[in-house]
Coordinates of C-alpha atoms in Angstrom, one line a residue:
M1 CA 0.0 0.0 0.0
S2 CA 1.2 3.5 -0.8
D3 CA 2.8 5.5 1.9
Q4 CA 1.5 8.7 0.3
S5 CA -2.1 7.6 0.7
F6 CA -2.2 7.6 4.5
T7 CA -4.3 10.4 5.9
Q8 CA -2.0 13.0 7.5
V9 CA -2.3 16.1 9.7
S10 CA 0.5 18.5 9.8
A11 CA 1.7 19.7 13.2
P12 CA 2.7 23.3 13.6
A13 CA 6.3 23.9 12.5
K14 CA 8.8 24.8 15.3
D15 CA 11.5 27.4 14.9
G16 CA 10.7 27.9 11.2
G17 CA 11.3 24.2 10.4
S18 CA 9.1 22.1 8.2
A19 CA 5.8 20.7 9.5
T20 CA 5.8 17.2 11.0
P21 CA 3.1 14.9 9.5
F22 CA 1.0 12.7 11.8
E23 CA -1.0 9.7 10.5
T24 CA -4.6 9.4 11.6
H25 CA -5.2 6.1 9.9
C26 CA -3.3 2.8 10.3
F27 CA -4.2 1.8 6.7
D28 CA -4.6 3.1 3.2
A29 CA -8.4 3.9 3.1
E30 CA -8.5 4.7 -0.6
E31 CA -6.7 1.5 -1.6
L32 CA -9.0 -0.6 0.6
R33 CA -12.1 1.0 -0.9
T34 CA -11.1 0.8 -4.6
S35 CA -9.2 -2.5 -4.6
H36 CA -11.0 -4.6 -1.9
G37 CA -14.4 -3.0 -1.4
I38 CA -13.8 -2.1 2.3
D39 CA -15.3 1.3 3.1
A40 CA -13.6 2.3 6.3
S41 CA -16.0 5.2 6.8
K42 CA -18.8 2.6 7.4
C43 CA -16.7 0.1 9.5
S44 CA -15.3 -0.3 13.0
F45 CA -11.8 -1.5 13.1
V46 CA -9.0 -2.4 15.6
E47 CA -5.3 -2.3 15.0
L48 CA -2.9 -5.0 16.3
G49 CA 0.8 -4.1 16.2
S50 CA 3.3 -6.9 15.6
S51 CA 4.7 -6.5 19.1
T52 CA 1.4 -7.0 20.8
R53 CA 0.3 -10.3 22.4
L54 CA -2.8 -10.6 20.2
Y55 CA -1.0 -10.2 16.9
P56 CA 0.5 -13.7 16.6
L57 CA -2.8 -15.3 17.9
V58 CA -4.9 -13.6 15.2
V59 CA -2.4 -14.2 12.4
A60 CA -2.3 -17.9 13.3
H61 CA -6.1 -18.1 13.5
L62 CA -6.5 -16.5 10.1
G63 CA -4.1 -19.0 8.5
E64 CA -6.0 -21.9 10.1
R65 CA -9.6 -20.8 9.7
E66 CA -10.2 -18.4 6.8
A67 CA -10.4 -19.5 3.2
T68 CA -10.0 -16.4 1.1
S69 CA -6.3 -15.6 1.5
C70 CA -3.8 -16.7 -1.1
S71 CA -0.8 -15.4 0.9
F72 CA 0.7 -17.4 3.7
A73 CA 3.8 -17.4 6.0
P74 CA 5.1 -20.8 7.0
R75 CA 6.0 -21.7 10.6
V76 CA 7.7 -24.9 11.7
T77 CA 6.2 -26.8 14.6
S78 CA 6.9 -30.2 16.3
N79 CA 4.6 -33.0 17.2
T80 CA 4.3 -33.7 20.9
Q81 CA 6.2 -36.8 21.9
S82 CA 5.4 -39.1 24.8
R83 CA 7.7 -38.6 27.8
M84 CA 9.2 -42.1 27.3
E85 CA 10.0 -41.4 23.7
D86 CA 11.6 -38.1 24.7
I87 CA 13.8 -39.8 27.3
L88 CA 14.8 -42.8 25.2
G89 CA 15.3 -40.9 22.0
N90 CA 13.7 -43.7 20.0
E91 CA 12.0 -41.4 17.6
A92 CA 12.8 -37.8 16.5
P93 CA 9.9 -35.5 16.8
N94 CA 8.0 -35.0 13.6
K95 CA 8.1 -31.6 12.0
N96 CA 5.0 -29.9 10.7
I97 CA 4.5 -26.8 8.6
T98 CA 1.8 -24.5 9.8
L99 CA 0.6 -21.8 7.4
E100 CA -0.2 -18.5 9.0
M101 CA -1.8 -15.5 7.2
G102 CA 0.7 -13.6 5.0
L103 CA 0.5 -10.1 3.8
G104 CA -2.7 -9.0 2.1
V105 CA -6.4 -8.8 2.7
S106 CA -8.7 -11.7 3.6
N107 CA -12.1 -12.4 5.2
L108 CA -13.0 -14.4 8.3
I109 CA -16.5 -15.6 9.4
H110 CA -16.9 -15.3 13.1
T111 CA -20.0 -16.8 14.7
I112 CA -21.7 -15.3 17.9
D113 CA -24.8 -16.9 19.2
G114 CA -25.5 -18.6 15.9
I115 CA -25.1 -15.4 13.9
E116 CA -22.3 -15.2 11.4
H117 CA -20.3 -12.0 11.1
T118 CA -17.8 -11.2 8.4
I119 CA -14.5 -9.7 9.6
S120 CA -12.0 -8.4 7.0
A121 CA -8.3 -8.6 7.9
V122 CA -5.6 -6.3 6.4
H123 CA -2.1 -7.6 7.1
Q124 CA 0.5 -5.0 5.9
R125 CA 4.1 -4.0 6.1
R126 CA 5.3 -0.5 5.7
G127 CA 8.6 1.4 5.5
P128 CA 12.2 0.2 5.2
I129 CA 14.0 -2.4 7.2
V130 CA 15.6 -0.9 10.3
G131 CA 18.0 -2.1 12.9
T132 CA 16.7 -2.7 16.4
S133 CA 18.1 -4.2 19.6
C134 CA 16.4 -7.5 18.5
G135 CA 17.9 -7.4 15.0
A136 CA 16.6 -6.2 11.6
S137 CA 12.9 -5.4 11.7
T138 CA 10.1 -3.8 9.7
W139 CA 6.9 -2.0 10.8
Q140 CA 4.0 -4.4 10.4
N141 CA 0.5 -4.5 11.7
L142 CA -2.9 -6.3 11.3
V143 CA -6.1 -4.3 11.1
L144 CA -9.5 -6.0 11.6
F145 CA -12.7 -4.4 10.1
V146 CA -16.3 -5.2 10.7
E147 CA -19.1 -3.4 9.0
G148 CA -21.1 -1.0 11.2
R149 CA -20.5 1.5 14.0
G150 CA -21.4 1.4 17.7
P151 CA -21.6 -1.3 20.4
A152 CA -22.8 -4.1 18.1
A153 CA -19.7 -3.8 15.9
R154 CA -17.4 -3.4 18.8
R155 CA -18.8 -6.6 20.4
V156 CA -17.9 -8.6 17.3
L157 CA -14.3 -7.5 17.4
T158 CA -14.0 -7.9 21.2
H159 CA -15.6 -11.4 21.1
L160 CA -13.2 -12.6 18.5
L161 CA -10.1 -11.4 20.4
E162 CA -11.4 -12.7 23.8
T163 CA -12.1 -16.1 22.2
L164 CA -8.5 -16.4 20.9
V165 CA -7.0 -15.3 24.2
N166 CA -9.0 -17.7 26.2
Q167 CA -8.2 -20.6 23.8
E168 CA -4.5 -19.8 24.2
E169 CA -4.7 -19.9 28.0
D170 CA -6.9 -23.1 28.0
L171 CA -4.0 -25.5 27.6
G172 CA -6.0 -28.6 28.6
E173 CA -5.3 -31.2 31.2
S174 CA -1.7 -31.7 32.3
Q175 CA -0.2 -29.4 29.6
V176 CA 2.5 -26.9 30.5
S177 CA 3.5 -23.8 28.5
I178 CA 7.3 -23.2 29.0
W179 CA 8.7 -19.7 28.7
S180 CA 12.3 -18.4 28.9
F181 CA 13.5 -14.8 29.7
K182 CA 15.8 -13.4 27.1
V183 CA 18.1 -11.1 29.0
E184 CA 19.7 -9.4 26.0
H185 CA 16.3 -8.1 24.8
A186 CA 14.3 -8.1 28.1
Y187 CA 11.3 -10.2 27.1
W188 CA 9.7 -13.6 27.7
D189 CA 10.1 -16.0 24.8
H190 CA 7.6 -19.0 24.4
L191 CA 9.7 -22.1 24.0
T192 CA 7.2 -25.0 23.8
T193 CA 4.1 -26.6 25.3
K194 CA 4.7 -30.0 26.9
V195 CA 2.6 -32.7 28.5
A196 CA 3.4 -32.7 32.2
R197 CA 3.8 -35.8 34.3
S198 CA 1.5 -36.4 37.2
V199 CA 2.5 -35.4 40.8
E200 CA 2.1 -39.0 41.8
S201 CA 4.7 -40.1 39.3
V202 CA 7.4 -37.9 40.9
V203 CA 9.6 -39.9 43.3
L204 CA 9.8 -37.8 46.4
P205 CA 8.9 -38.4 50.1
A206 CA 5.1 -38.4 50.4
A207 CA 5.2 -36.0 53.3
T208 CA 7.2 -33.4 51.3
K209 CA 4.7 -33.5 48.4
E210 CA 1.7 -33.3 50.7
Q211 CA 3.1 -30.4 52.6
L212 CA 3.7 -28.3 49.5
I213 CA 0.5 -29.2 47.8
S214 CA -1.5 -28.4 50.9
D215 CA 0.2 -25.0 51.1
L216 CA -0.4 -24.3 47.5
D217 CA -4.1 -25.3 47.7
A218 CA -4.5 -22.8 50.6
F219 CA -2.6 -20.0 48.8
L220 CA -4.7 -20.4 45.6
S221 CA -8.0 -20.3 47.4
P222 CA -10.4 -17.3 46.9
D223 CA -10.2 -16.5 50.6
T224 CA -6.4 -16.2 50.6
Y225 CA -6.6 -14.0 47.5
R226 CA -9.1 -11.7 49.1
F227 CA -7.0 -11.4 52.3
Y228 CA -3.9 -10.4 50.4
T229 CA -5.6 -7.8 48.2
S230 CA -7.7 -6.3 51.0
H231 CA -4.5 -5.8 53.0
G232 CA -2.4 -4.5 50.2
I233 CA 0.0 -7.5 50.3
P234 CA 1.6 -8.6 46.9
Y235 CA -0.1 -11.8 46.0
K236 CA 2.9 -14.1 45.4
R237 CA 4.5 -17.2 46.8
A238 CA 8.1 -18.4 46.7
Y239 CA 9.6 -21.8 47.3
L240 CA 13.2 -22.8 47.3
F241 CA 13.9 -26.3 46.0
H242 CA 17.3 -27.8 46.8
G243 CA 18.9 -31.2 46.4
V244 CA 21.4 -33.1 44.3
P245 CA 21.0 -33.4 40.6
G246 CA 18.3 -35.9 39.7
A247 CA 16.5 -35.6 43.0
G248 CA 13.3 -34.5 41.3
K249 CA 13.3 -30.7 41.6
T250 CA 12.6 -30.0 37.9
S251 CA 10.2 -32.9 37.5
F252 CA 8.2 -31.8 40.5
L253 CA 8.0 -28.2 39.3
Q254 CA 6.7 -29.4 35.9
A255 CA 4.2 -31.6 37.6
L256 CA 3.0 -28.8 39.8
A257 CA 2.6 -26.5 36.8
G258 CA 0.5 -29.2 35.1
K259 CA -1.6 -29.8 38.2
Y260 CA -2.4 -26.1 38.8
R261 CA -2.5 -25.2 35.1
R262 CA 0.2 -22.6 35.4
N263 CA 3.0 -21.5 33.0
L264 CA 6.6 -22.6 33.7
C265 CA 8.9 -19.6 33.3
I266 CA 12.7 -20.0 33.3
L267 CA 15.0 -17.2 34.4
Q268 CA 18.7 -17.4 35.2
P269 CA 19.4 -14.9 38.0
T270 CA 23.2 -15.5 37.8
D271 CA 23.3 -14.1 34.2
P272 CA 25.8 -11.2 34.4
N273 CA 23.7 -9.2 32.0
L274 CA 20.5 -9.4 34.1
A275 CA 19.7 -6.0 35.8
T276 CA 18.1 -5.9 39.2
C277 CA 15.2 -3.9 37.8
E278 CA 14.3 -6.7 35.3
L279 CA 13.6 -9.0 38.2
R280 CA 10.5 -7.0 38.9
L281 CA 9.0 -7.7 35.4

């Protein structure tokens, strides 16, 4: 899409310099109207920047569900192995190619209470490649359009995004999403999703497991949460696991994450590049 077609408003010039243009649209309205039949003046829309949490969820969903796009971006994924296969190394994990939505315009049918709504998606890239702290990057966004203005149109967009977020968080029984903190760029990177072993399968003294699980059950109860928040106490809990290698520390952590349906986040506090302020993230 043409950079010159973006609606712009000029800010007052300072010290006799040239005026600074500001964009008031995150898309080329004229291009959408003439080439794709999307009249932005009659639509409600939401912009998802490439750095937002919702962006990869919607791009993946569009690649899986919609049928009008002819542009795709491939992503390599691995099949989930059983824990025994993973340990013994009898079989390499199978690799799959998942097609996500590429650049362009496509349509998605989203159903709410049995009523179908057409959502148009504009996936676009703009500007030159620039260097960032995370490497070479381009400005990229996804804009979703639904016909109409007002609460009804907003509800369609909100319902789609809420559905995708809830699907991501609903990992299912005994599944653990594993994240790692990238110190050099100060962000959490999703590594994989694994099937967790059961708490019963972890070889530890029964009294040790029962004591910790009982404490966690009490901490995660609604009454405890209300007590912490009503007294202004940070709602957090810390445990220090220690023991020789192979004692079951990591296995028990993974089992607990599966039991309580929590993410497993890995951070190395001994990393020399880790700043103290980043521990508060």
